[in-house]
PDB file of C-alpha atoms in Angstrom:
ATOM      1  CA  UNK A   1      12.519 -11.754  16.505  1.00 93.00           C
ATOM      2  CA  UNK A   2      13.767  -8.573  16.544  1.00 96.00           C
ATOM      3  CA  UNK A   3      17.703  -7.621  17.438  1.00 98.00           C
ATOM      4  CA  UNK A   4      19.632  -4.654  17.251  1.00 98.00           C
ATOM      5  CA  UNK A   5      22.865  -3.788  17.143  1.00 98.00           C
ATOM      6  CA  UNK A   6      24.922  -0.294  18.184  1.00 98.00           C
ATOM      7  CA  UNK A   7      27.632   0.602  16.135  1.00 98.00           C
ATOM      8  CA  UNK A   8      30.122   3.858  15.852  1.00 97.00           C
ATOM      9  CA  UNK A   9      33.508   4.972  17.315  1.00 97.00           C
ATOM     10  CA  UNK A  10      34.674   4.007  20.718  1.00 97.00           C
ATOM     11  CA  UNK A  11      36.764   7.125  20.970  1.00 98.00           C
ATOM     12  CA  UNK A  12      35.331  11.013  21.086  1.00 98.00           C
ATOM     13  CA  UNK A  13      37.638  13.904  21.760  1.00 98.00           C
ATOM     14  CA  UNK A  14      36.222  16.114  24.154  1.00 98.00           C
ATOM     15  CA  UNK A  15      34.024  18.821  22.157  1.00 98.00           C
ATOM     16  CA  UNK A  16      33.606  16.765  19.649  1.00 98.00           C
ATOM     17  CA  UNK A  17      30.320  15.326  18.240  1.00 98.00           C
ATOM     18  CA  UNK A  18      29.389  11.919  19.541  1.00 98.00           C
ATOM     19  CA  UNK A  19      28.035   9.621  16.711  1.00 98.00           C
ATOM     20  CA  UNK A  20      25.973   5.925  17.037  1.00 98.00           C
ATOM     21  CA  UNK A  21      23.937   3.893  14.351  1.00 98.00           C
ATOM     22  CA  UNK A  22      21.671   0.949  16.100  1.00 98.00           C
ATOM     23  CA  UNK A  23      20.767  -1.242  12.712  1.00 98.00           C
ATOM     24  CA  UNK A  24      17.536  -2.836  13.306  1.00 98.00           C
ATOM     25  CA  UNK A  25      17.268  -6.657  12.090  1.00 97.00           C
ATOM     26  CA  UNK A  26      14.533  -9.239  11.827  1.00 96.00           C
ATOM     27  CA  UNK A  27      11.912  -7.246  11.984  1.00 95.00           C
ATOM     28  CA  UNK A  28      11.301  -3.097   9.963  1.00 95.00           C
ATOM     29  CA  UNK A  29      11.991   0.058  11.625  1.00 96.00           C
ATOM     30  CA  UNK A  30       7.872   0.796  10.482  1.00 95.00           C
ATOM     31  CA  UNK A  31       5.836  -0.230  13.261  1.00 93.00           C
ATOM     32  CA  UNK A  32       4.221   1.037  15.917  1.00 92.00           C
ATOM     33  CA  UNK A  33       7.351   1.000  18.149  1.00 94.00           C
ATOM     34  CA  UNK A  34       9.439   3.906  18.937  1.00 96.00           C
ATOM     35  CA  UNK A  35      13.052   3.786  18.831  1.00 97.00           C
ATOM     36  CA  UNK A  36      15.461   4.957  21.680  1.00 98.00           C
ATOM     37  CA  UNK A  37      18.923   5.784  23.190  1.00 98.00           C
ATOM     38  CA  UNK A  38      19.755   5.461  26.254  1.00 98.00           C
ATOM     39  CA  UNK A  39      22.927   5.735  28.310  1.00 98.00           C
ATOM     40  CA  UNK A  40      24.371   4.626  31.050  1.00 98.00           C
ATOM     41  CA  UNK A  41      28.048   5.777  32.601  1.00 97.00           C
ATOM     42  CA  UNK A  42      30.261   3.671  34.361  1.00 95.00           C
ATOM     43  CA  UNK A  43      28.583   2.353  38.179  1.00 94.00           C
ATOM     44  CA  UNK A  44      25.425   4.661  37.174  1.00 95.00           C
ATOM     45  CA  UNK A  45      21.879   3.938  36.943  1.00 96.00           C
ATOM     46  CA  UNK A  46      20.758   4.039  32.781  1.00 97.00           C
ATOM     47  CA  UNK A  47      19.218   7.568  31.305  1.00 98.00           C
ATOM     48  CA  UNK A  48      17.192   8.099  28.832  1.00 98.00           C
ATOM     49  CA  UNK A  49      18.531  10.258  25.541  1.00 98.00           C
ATOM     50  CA  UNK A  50      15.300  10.030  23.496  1.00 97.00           C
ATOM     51  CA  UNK A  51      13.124   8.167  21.092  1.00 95.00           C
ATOM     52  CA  UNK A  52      12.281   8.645  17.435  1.00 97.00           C
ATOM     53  CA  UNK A  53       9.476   7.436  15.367  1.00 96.00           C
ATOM     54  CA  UNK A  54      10.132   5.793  11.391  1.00 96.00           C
ATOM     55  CA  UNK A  55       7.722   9.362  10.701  1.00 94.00           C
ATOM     56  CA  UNK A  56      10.990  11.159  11.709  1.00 93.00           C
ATOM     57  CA  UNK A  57       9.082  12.410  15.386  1.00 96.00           C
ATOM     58  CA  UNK A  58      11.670  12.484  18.014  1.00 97.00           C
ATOM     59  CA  UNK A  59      11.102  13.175  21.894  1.00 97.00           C
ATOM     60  CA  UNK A  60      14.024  14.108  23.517  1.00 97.00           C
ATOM     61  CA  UNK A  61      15.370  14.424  27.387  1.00 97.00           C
ATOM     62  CA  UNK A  62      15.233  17.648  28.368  1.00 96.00           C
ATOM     63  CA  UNK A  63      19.005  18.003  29.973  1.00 96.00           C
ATOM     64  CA  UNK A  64      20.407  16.696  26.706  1.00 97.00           C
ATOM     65  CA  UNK A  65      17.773  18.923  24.012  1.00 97.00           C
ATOM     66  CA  UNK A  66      20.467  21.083  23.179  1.00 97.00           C
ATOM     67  CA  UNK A  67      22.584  18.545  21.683  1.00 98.00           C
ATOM     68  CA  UNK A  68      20.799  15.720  20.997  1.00 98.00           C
ATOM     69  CA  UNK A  69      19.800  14.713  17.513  1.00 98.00           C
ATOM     70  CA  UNK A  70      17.766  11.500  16.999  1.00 98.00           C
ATOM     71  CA  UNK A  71      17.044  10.038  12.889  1.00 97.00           C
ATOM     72  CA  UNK A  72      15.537   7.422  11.324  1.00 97.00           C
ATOM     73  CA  UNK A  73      17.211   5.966   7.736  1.00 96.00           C
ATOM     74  CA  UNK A  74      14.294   3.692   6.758  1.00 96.00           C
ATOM     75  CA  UNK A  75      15.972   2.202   3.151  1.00 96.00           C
ATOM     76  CA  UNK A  76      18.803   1.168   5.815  1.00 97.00           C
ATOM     77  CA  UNK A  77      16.299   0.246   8.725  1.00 97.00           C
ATOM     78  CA  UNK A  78      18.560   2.119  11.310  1.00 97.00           C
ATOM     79  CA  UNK A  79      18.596   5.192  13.435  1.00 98.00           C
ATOM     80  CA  UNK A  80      21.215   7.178  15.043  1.00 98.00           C
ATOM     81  CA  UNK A  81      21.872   9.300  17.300  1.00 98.00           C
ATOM     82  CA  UNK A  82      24.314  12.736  17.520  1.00 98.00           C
ATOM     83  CA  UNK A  83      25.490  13.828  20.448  1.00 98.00           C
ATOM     84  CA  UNK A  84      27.375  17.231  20.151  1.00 98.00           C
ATOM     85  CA  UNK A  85      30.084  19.196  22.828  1.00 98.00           C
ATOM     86  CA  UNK A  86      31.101  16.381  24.255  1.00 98.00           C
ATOM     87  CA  UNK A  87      32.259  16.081  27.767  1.00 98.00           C
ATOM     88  CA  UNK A  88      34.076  13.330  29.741  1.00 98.00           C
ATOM     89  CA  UNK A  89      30.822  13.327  31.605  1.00 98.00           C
ATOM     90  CA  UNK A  90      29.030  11.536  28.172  1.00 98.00           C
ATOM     91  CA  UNK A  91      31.261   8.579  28.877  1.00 98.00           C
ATOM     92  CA  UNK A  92      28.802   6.023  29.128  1.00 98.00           C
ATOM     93  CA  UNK A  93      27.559   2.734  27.498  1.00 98.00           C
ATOM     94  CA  UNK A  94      25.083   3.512  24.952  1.00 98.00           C
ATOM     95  CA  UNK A  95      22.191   1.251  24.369  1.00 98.00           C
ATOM     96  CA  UNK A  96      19.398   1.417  21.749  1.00 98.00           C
ATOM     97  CA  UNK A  97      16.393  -0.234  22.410  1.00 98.00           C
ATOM     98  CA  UNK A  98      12.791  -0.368  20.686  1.00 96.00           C
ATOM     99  CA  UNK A  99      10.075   0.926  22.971  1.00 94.00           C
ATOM    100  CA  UNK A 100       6.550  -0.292  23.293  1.00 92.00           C
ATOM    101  CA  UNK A 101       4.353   2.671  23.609  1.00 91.00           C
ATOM    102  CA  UNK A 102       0.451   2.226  22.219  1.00 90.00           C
ATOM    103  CA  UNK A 103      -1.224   1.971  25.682  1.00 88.00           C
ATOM    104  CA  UNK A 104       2.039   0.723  27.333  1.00 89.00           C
ATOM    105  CA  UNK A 105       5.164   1.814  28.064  1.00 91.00           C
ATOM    106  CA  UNK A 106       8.596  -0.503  28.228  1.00 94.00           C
ATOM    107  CA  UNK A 107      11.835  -0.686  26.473  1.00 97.00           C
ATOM    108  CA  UNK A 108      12.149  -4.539  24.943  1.00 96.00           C
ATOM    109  CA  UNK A 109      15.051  -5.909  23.228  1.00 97.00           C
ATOM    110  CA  UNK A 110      17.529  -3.725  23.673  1.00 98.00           C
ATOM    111  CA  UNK A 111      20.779  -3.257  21.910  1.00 98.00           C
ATOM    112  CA  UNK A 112      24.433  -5.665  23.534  1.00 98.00           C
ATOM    113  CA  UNK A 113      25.485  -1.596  24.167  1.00 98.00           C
ATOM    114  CA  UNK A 114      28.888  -0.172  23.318  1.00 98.00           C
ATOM    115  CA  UNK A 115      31.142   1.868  25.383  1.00 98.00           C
ATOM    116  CA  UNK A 116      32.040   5.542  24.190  1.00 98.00           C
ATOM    117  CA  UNK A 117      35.314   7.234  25.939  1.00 98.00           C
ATOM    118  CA  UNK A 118      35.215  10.986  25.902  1.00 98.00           C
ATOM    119  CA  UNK A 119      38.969  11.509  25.723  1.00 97.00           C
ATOM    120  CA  UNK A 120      41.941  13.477  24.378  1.00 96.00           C
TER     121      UNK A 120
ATOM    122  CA  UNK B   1      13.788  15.403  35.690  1.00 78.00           C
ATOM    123  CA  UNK B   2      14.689  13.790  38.487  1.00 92.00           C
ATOM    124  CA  UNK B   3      15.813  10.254  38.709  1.00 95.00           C
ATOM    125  CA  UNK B   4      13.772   7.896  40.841  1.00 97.00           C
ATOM    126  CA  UNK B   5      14.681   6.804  44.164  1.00 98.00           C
ATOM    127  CA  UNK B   6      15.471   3.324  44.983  1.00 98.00           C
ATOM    128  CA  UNK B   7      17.626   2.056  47.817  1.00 98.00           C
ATOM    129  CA  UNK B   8      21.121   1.278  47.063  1.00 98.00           C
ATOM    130  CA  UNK B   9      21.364  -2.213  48.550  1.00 98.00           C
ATOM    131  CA  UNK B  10      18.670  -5.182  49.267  1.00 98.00           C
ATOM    132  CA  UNK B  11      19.754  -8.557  50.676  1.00 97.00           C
ATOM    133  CA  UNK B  12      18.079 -11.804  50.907  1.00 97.00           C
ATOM    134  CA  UNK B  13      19.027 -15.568  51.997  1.00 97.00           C
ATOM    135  CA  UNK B  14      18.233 -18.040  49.248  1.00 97.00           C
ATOM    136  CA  UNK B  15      14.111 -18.904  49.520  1.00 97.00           C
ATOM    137  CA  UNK B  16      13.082 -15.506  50.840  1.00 98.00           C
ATOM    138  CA  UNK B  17      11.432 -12.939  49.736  1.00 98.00           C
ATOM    139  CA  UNK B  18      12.729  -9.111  49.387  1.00 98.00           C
ATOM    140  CA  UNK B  19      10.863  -5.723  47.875  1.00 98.00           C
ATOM    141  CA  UNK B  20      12.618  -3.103  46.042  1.00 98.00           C
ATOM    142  CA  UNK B  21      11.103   0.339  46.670  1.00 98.00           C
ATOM    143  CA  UNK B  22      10.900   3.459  43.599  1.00 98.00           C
ATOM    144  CA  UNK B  23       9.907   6.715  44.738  1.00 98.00           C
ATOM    145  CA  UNK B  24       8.890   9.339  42.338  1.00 98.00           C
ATOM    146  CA  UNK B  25       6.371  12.632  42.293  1.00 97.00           C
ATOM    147  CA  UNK B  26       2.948  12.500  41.071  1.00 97.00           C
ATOM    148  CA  UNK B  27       4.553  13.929  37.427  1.00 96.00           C
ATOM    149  CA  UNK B  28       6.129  10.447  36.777  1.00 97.00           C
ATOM    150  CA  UNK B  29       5.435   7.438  38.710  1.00 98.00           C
ATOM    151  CA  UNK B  30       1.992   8.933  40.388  1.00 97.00           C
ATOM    152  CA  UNK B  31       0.896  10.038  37.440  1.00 96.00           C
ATOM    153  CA  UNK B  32       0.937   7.427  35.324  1.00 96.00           C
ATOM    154  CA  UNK B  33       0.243   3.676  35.322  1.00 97.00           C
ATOM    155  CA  UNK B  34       3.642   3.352  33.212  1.00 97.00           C
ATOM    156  CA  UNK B  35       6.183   1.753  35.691  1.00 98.00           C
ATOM    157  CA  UNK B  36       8.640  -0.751  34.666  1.00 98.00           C
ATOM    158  CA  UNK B  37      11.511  -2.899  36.102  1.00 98.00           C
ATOM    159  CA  UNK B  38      14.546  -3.910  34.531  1.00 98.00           C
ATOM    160  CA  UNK B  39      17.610  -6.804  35.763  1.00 98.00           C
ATOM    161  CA  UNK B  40      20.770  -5.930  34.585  1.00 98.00           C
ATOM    162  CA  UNK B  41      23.495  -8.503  35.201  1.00 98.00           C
ATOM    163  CA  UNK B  42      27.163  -7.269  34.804  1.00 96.00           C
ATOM    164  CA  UNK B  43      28.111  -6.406  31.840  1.00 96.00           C
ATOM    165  CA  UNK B  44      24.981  -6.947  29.948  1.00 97.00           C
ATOM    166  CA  UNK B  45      21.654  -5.088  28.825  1.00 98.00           C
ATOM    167  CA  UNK B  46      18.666  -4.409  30.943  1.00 98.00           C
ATOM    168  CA  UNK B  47      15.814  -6.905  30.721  1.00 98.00           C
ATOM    169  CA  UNK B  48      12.357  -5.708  31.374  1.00 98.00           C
ATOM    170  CA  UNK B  49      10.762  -8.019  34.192  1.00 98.00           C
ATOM    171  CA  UNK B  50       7.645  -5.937  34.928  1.00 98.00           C
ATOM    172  CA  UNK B  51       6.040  -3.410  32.881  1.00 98.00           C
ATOM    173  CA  UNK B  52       2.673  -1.574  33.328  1.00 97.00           C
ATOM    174  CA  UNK B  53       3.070  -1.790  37.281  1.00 98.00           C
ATOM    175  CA  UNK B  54       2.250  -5.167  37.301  1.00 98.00           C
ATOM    176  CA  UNK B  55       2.362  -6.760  34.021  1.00 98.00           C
ATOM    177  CA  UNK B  56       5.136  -9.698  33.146  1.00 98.00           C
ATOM    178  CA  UNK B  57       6.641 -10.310  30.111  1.00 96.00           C
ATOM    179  CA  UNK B  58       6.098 -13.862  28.472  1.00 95.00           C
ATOM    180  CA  UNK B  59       9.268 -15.776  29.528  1.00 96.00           C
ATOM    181  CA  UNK B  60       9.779 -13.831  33.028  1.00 98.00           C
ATOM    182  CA  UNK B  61       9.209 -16.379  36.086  1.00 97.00           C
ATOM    183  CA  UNK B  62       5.890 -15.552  38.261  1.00 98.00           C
ATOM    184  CA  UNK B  63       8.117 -14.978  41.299  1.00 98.00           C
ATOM    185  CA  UNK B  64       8.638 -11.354  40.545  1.00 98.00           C
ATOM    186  CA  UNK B  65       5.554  -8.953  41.096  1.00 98.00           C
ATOM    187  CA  UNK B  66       5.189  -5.252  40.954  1.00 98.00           C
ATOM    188  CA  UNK B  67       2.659  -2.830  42.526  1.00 98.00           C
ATOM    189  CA  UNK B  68       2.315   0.837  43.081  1.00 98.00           C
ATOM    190  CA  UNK B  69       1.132   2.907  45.614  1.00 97.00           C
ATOM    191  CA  UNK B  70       0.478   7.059  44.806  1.00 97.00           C
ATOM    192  CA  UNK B  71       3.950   8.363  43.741  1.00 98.00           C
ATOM    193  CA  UNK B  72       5.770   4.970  45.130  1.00 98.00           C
ATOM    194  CA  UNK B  73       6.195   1.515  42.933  1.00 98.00           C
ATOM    195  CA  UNK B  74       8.215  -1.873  44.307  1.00 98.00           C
ATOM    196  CA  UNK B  75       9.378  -4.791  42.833  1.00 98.00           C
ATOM    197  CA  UNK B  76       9.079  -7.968  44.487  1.00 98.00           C
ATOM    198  CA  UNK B  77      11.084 -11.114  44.200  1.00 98.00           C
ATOM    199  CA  UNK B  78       9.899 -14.111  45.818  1.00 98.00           C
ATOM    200  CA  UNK B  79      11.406 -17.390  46.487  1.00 97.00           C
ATOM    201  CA  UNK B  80      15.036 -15.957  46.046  1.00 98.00           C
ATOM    202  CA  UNK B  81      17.609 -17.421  44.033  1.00 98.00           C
ATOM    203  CA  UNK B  82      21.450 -17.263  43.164  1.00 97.00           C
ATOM    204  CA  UNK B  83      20.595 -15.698  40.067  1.00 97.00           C
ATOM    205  CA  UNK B  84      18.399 -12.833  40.495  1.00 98.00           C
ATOM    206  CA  UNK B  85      21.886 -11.222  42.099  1.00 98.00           C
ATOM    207  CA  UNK B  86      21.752  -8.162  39.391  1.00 98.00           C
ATOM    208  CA  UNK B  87      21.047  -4.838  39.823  1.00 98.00           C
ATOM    209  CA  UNK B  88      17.468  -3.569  39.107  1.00 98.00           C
ATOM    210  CA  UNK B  89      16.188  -0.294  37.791  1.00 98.00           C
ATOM    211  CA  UNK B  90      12.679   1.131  37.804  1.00 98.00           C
ATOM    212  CA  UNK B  91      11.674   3.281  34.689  1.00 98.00           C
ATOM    213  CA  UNK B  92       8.390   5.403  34.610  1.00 98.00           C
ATOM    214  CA  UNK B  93       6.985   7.255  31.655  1.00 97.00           C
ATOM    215  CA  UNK B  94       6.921  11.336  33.013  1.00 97.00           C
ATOM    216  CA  UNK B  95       4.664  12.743  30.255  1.00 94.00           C
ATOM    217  CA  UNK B  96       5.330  14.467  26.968  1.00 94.00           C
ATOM    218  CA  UNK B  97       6.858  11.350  25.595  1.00 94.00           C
ATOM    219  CA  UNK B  98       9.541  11.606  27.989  1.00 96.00           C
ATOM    220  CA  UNK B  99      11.059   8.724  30.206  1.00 97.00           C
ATOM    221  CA  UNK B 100      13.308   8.664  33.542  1.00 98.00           C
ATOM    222  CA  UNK B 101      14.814   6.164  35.420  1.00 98.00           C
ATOM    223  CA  UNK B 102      15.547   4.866  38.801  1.00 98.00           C
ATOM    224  CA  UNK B 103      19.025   5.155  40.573  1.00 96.00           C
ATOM    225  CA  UNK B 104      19.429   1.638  40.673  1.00 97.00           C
ATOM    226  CA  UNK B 105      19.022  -1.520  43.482  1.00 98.00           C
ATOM    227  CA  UNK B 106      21.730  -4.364  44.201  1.00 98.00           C
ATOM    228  CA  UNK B 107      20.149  -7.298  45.035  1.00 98.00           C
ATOM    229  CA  UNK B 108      22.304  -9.557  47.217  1.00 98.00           C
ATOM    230  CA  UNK B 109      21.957 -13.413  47.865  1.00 97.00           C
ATOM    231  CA  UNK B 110      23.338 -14.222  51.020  1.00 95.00           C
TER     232      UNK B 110
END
């Protein structure tokens, strides 16, 4: 069954670039699954940052475009996810999850999540 | 993007049964047949219960439902217990490959 696992600092400095690797295990990063990042801050409802596909595709949310970056490593079977300019408003829990979406549409397993501080 | 609306509080006793509402436009949750519903628990990830509108995953007890209605979707939970007290999140798909979530629901056993 497939798990994943978010990994990456716990501590960004405001303008700073963000920086998360969700490693993919028991099952490949080449299916028909997309892969995604989500967030969610502190008492807050979860948003979605954006999916890639192992092709390298990525669809991204359009408040975040501007500083998003989404890739696929396939000989590692992880992704990762930039986040640049940094704010204490990206404080969050981030969560990567695989998401189901030939005819469907549902995020399922998701990532334990790991909390990023925007800080000084 | 908006996020979808969903009232910040539901309460039931133990037994009953209690709806969740999610309110969208018709460019997310009316537009699509792409709703889902997520449990978080403190602390931990979101769970998908419903997906689809209606659809459960294998594992998830029969005693939560979802329907939709134009741009409106609900969650229901019947026969109440001590542990569906979580907070629950609707999701809807909102075209070009783009998701958004709901504001999020905490459920409440009396």
């Amino acid at each position: 069954q497939v798990q994943l696992q978010e990994s990456g600092p716990g501590l960004v400095k405001p303008s700073g670039t963000l920086s998360l690797t969700c490693t993919i295990s028991g099952g490949s990063i080449i299916s028909s699954h997309w892969w995604t990042w989500v967030r969610q801050p502190p008492g807050k409802g979860p948003e979605w940052i954006g999916d890639t596909f192992h092709s390298g595709n990525t669809n991204y949310n359009p408040s975040l475009k501007s500083r998003v970056t989404i890739s696929v490593d396939k000989s590692k079977n992880q992704f990762s996810l930039k986040l640049s300019s940094v704010t204490a408003a990206d404080t969050a829990v981030y969560y990567c999850a695989s998401h189901a979406v030939t005819g469907t549409d549902w995020f399922d397993p998701w990532g334990q999540g790991t909390l990023v501080t925007v800080s000084s | 993007q908006s996020a979808l609306t969903q009232p910040a509080s539901v309460s039931g006793s133990p037994g009953q049964s209690i709806t969740i509402s999610c309110t969208g436009t018709s460019s997310d949750v009316g537009g699509y047949t792409y709703v889902s519903w997520y449990q978080q628990h403190p602390g931990k990830a979101p769970k998908v219960m419903i997906y689809d509108v209606s659809k459960r995953p294998s594992g998830v007890s029969s005693r939560f439902s979802g329907s939709k209605s134009g741009n409106a979707a609900s969650l229901t939970i019947s026969g109440l217990q001590a542990d569906d007290e979580a907070d629950y999140y609707c999701c809807s798909y909102a075209g070009s490959g783009t998701v958004v979530f709901g504001e999020g629901t905490k459920v409440t056993v009396l």
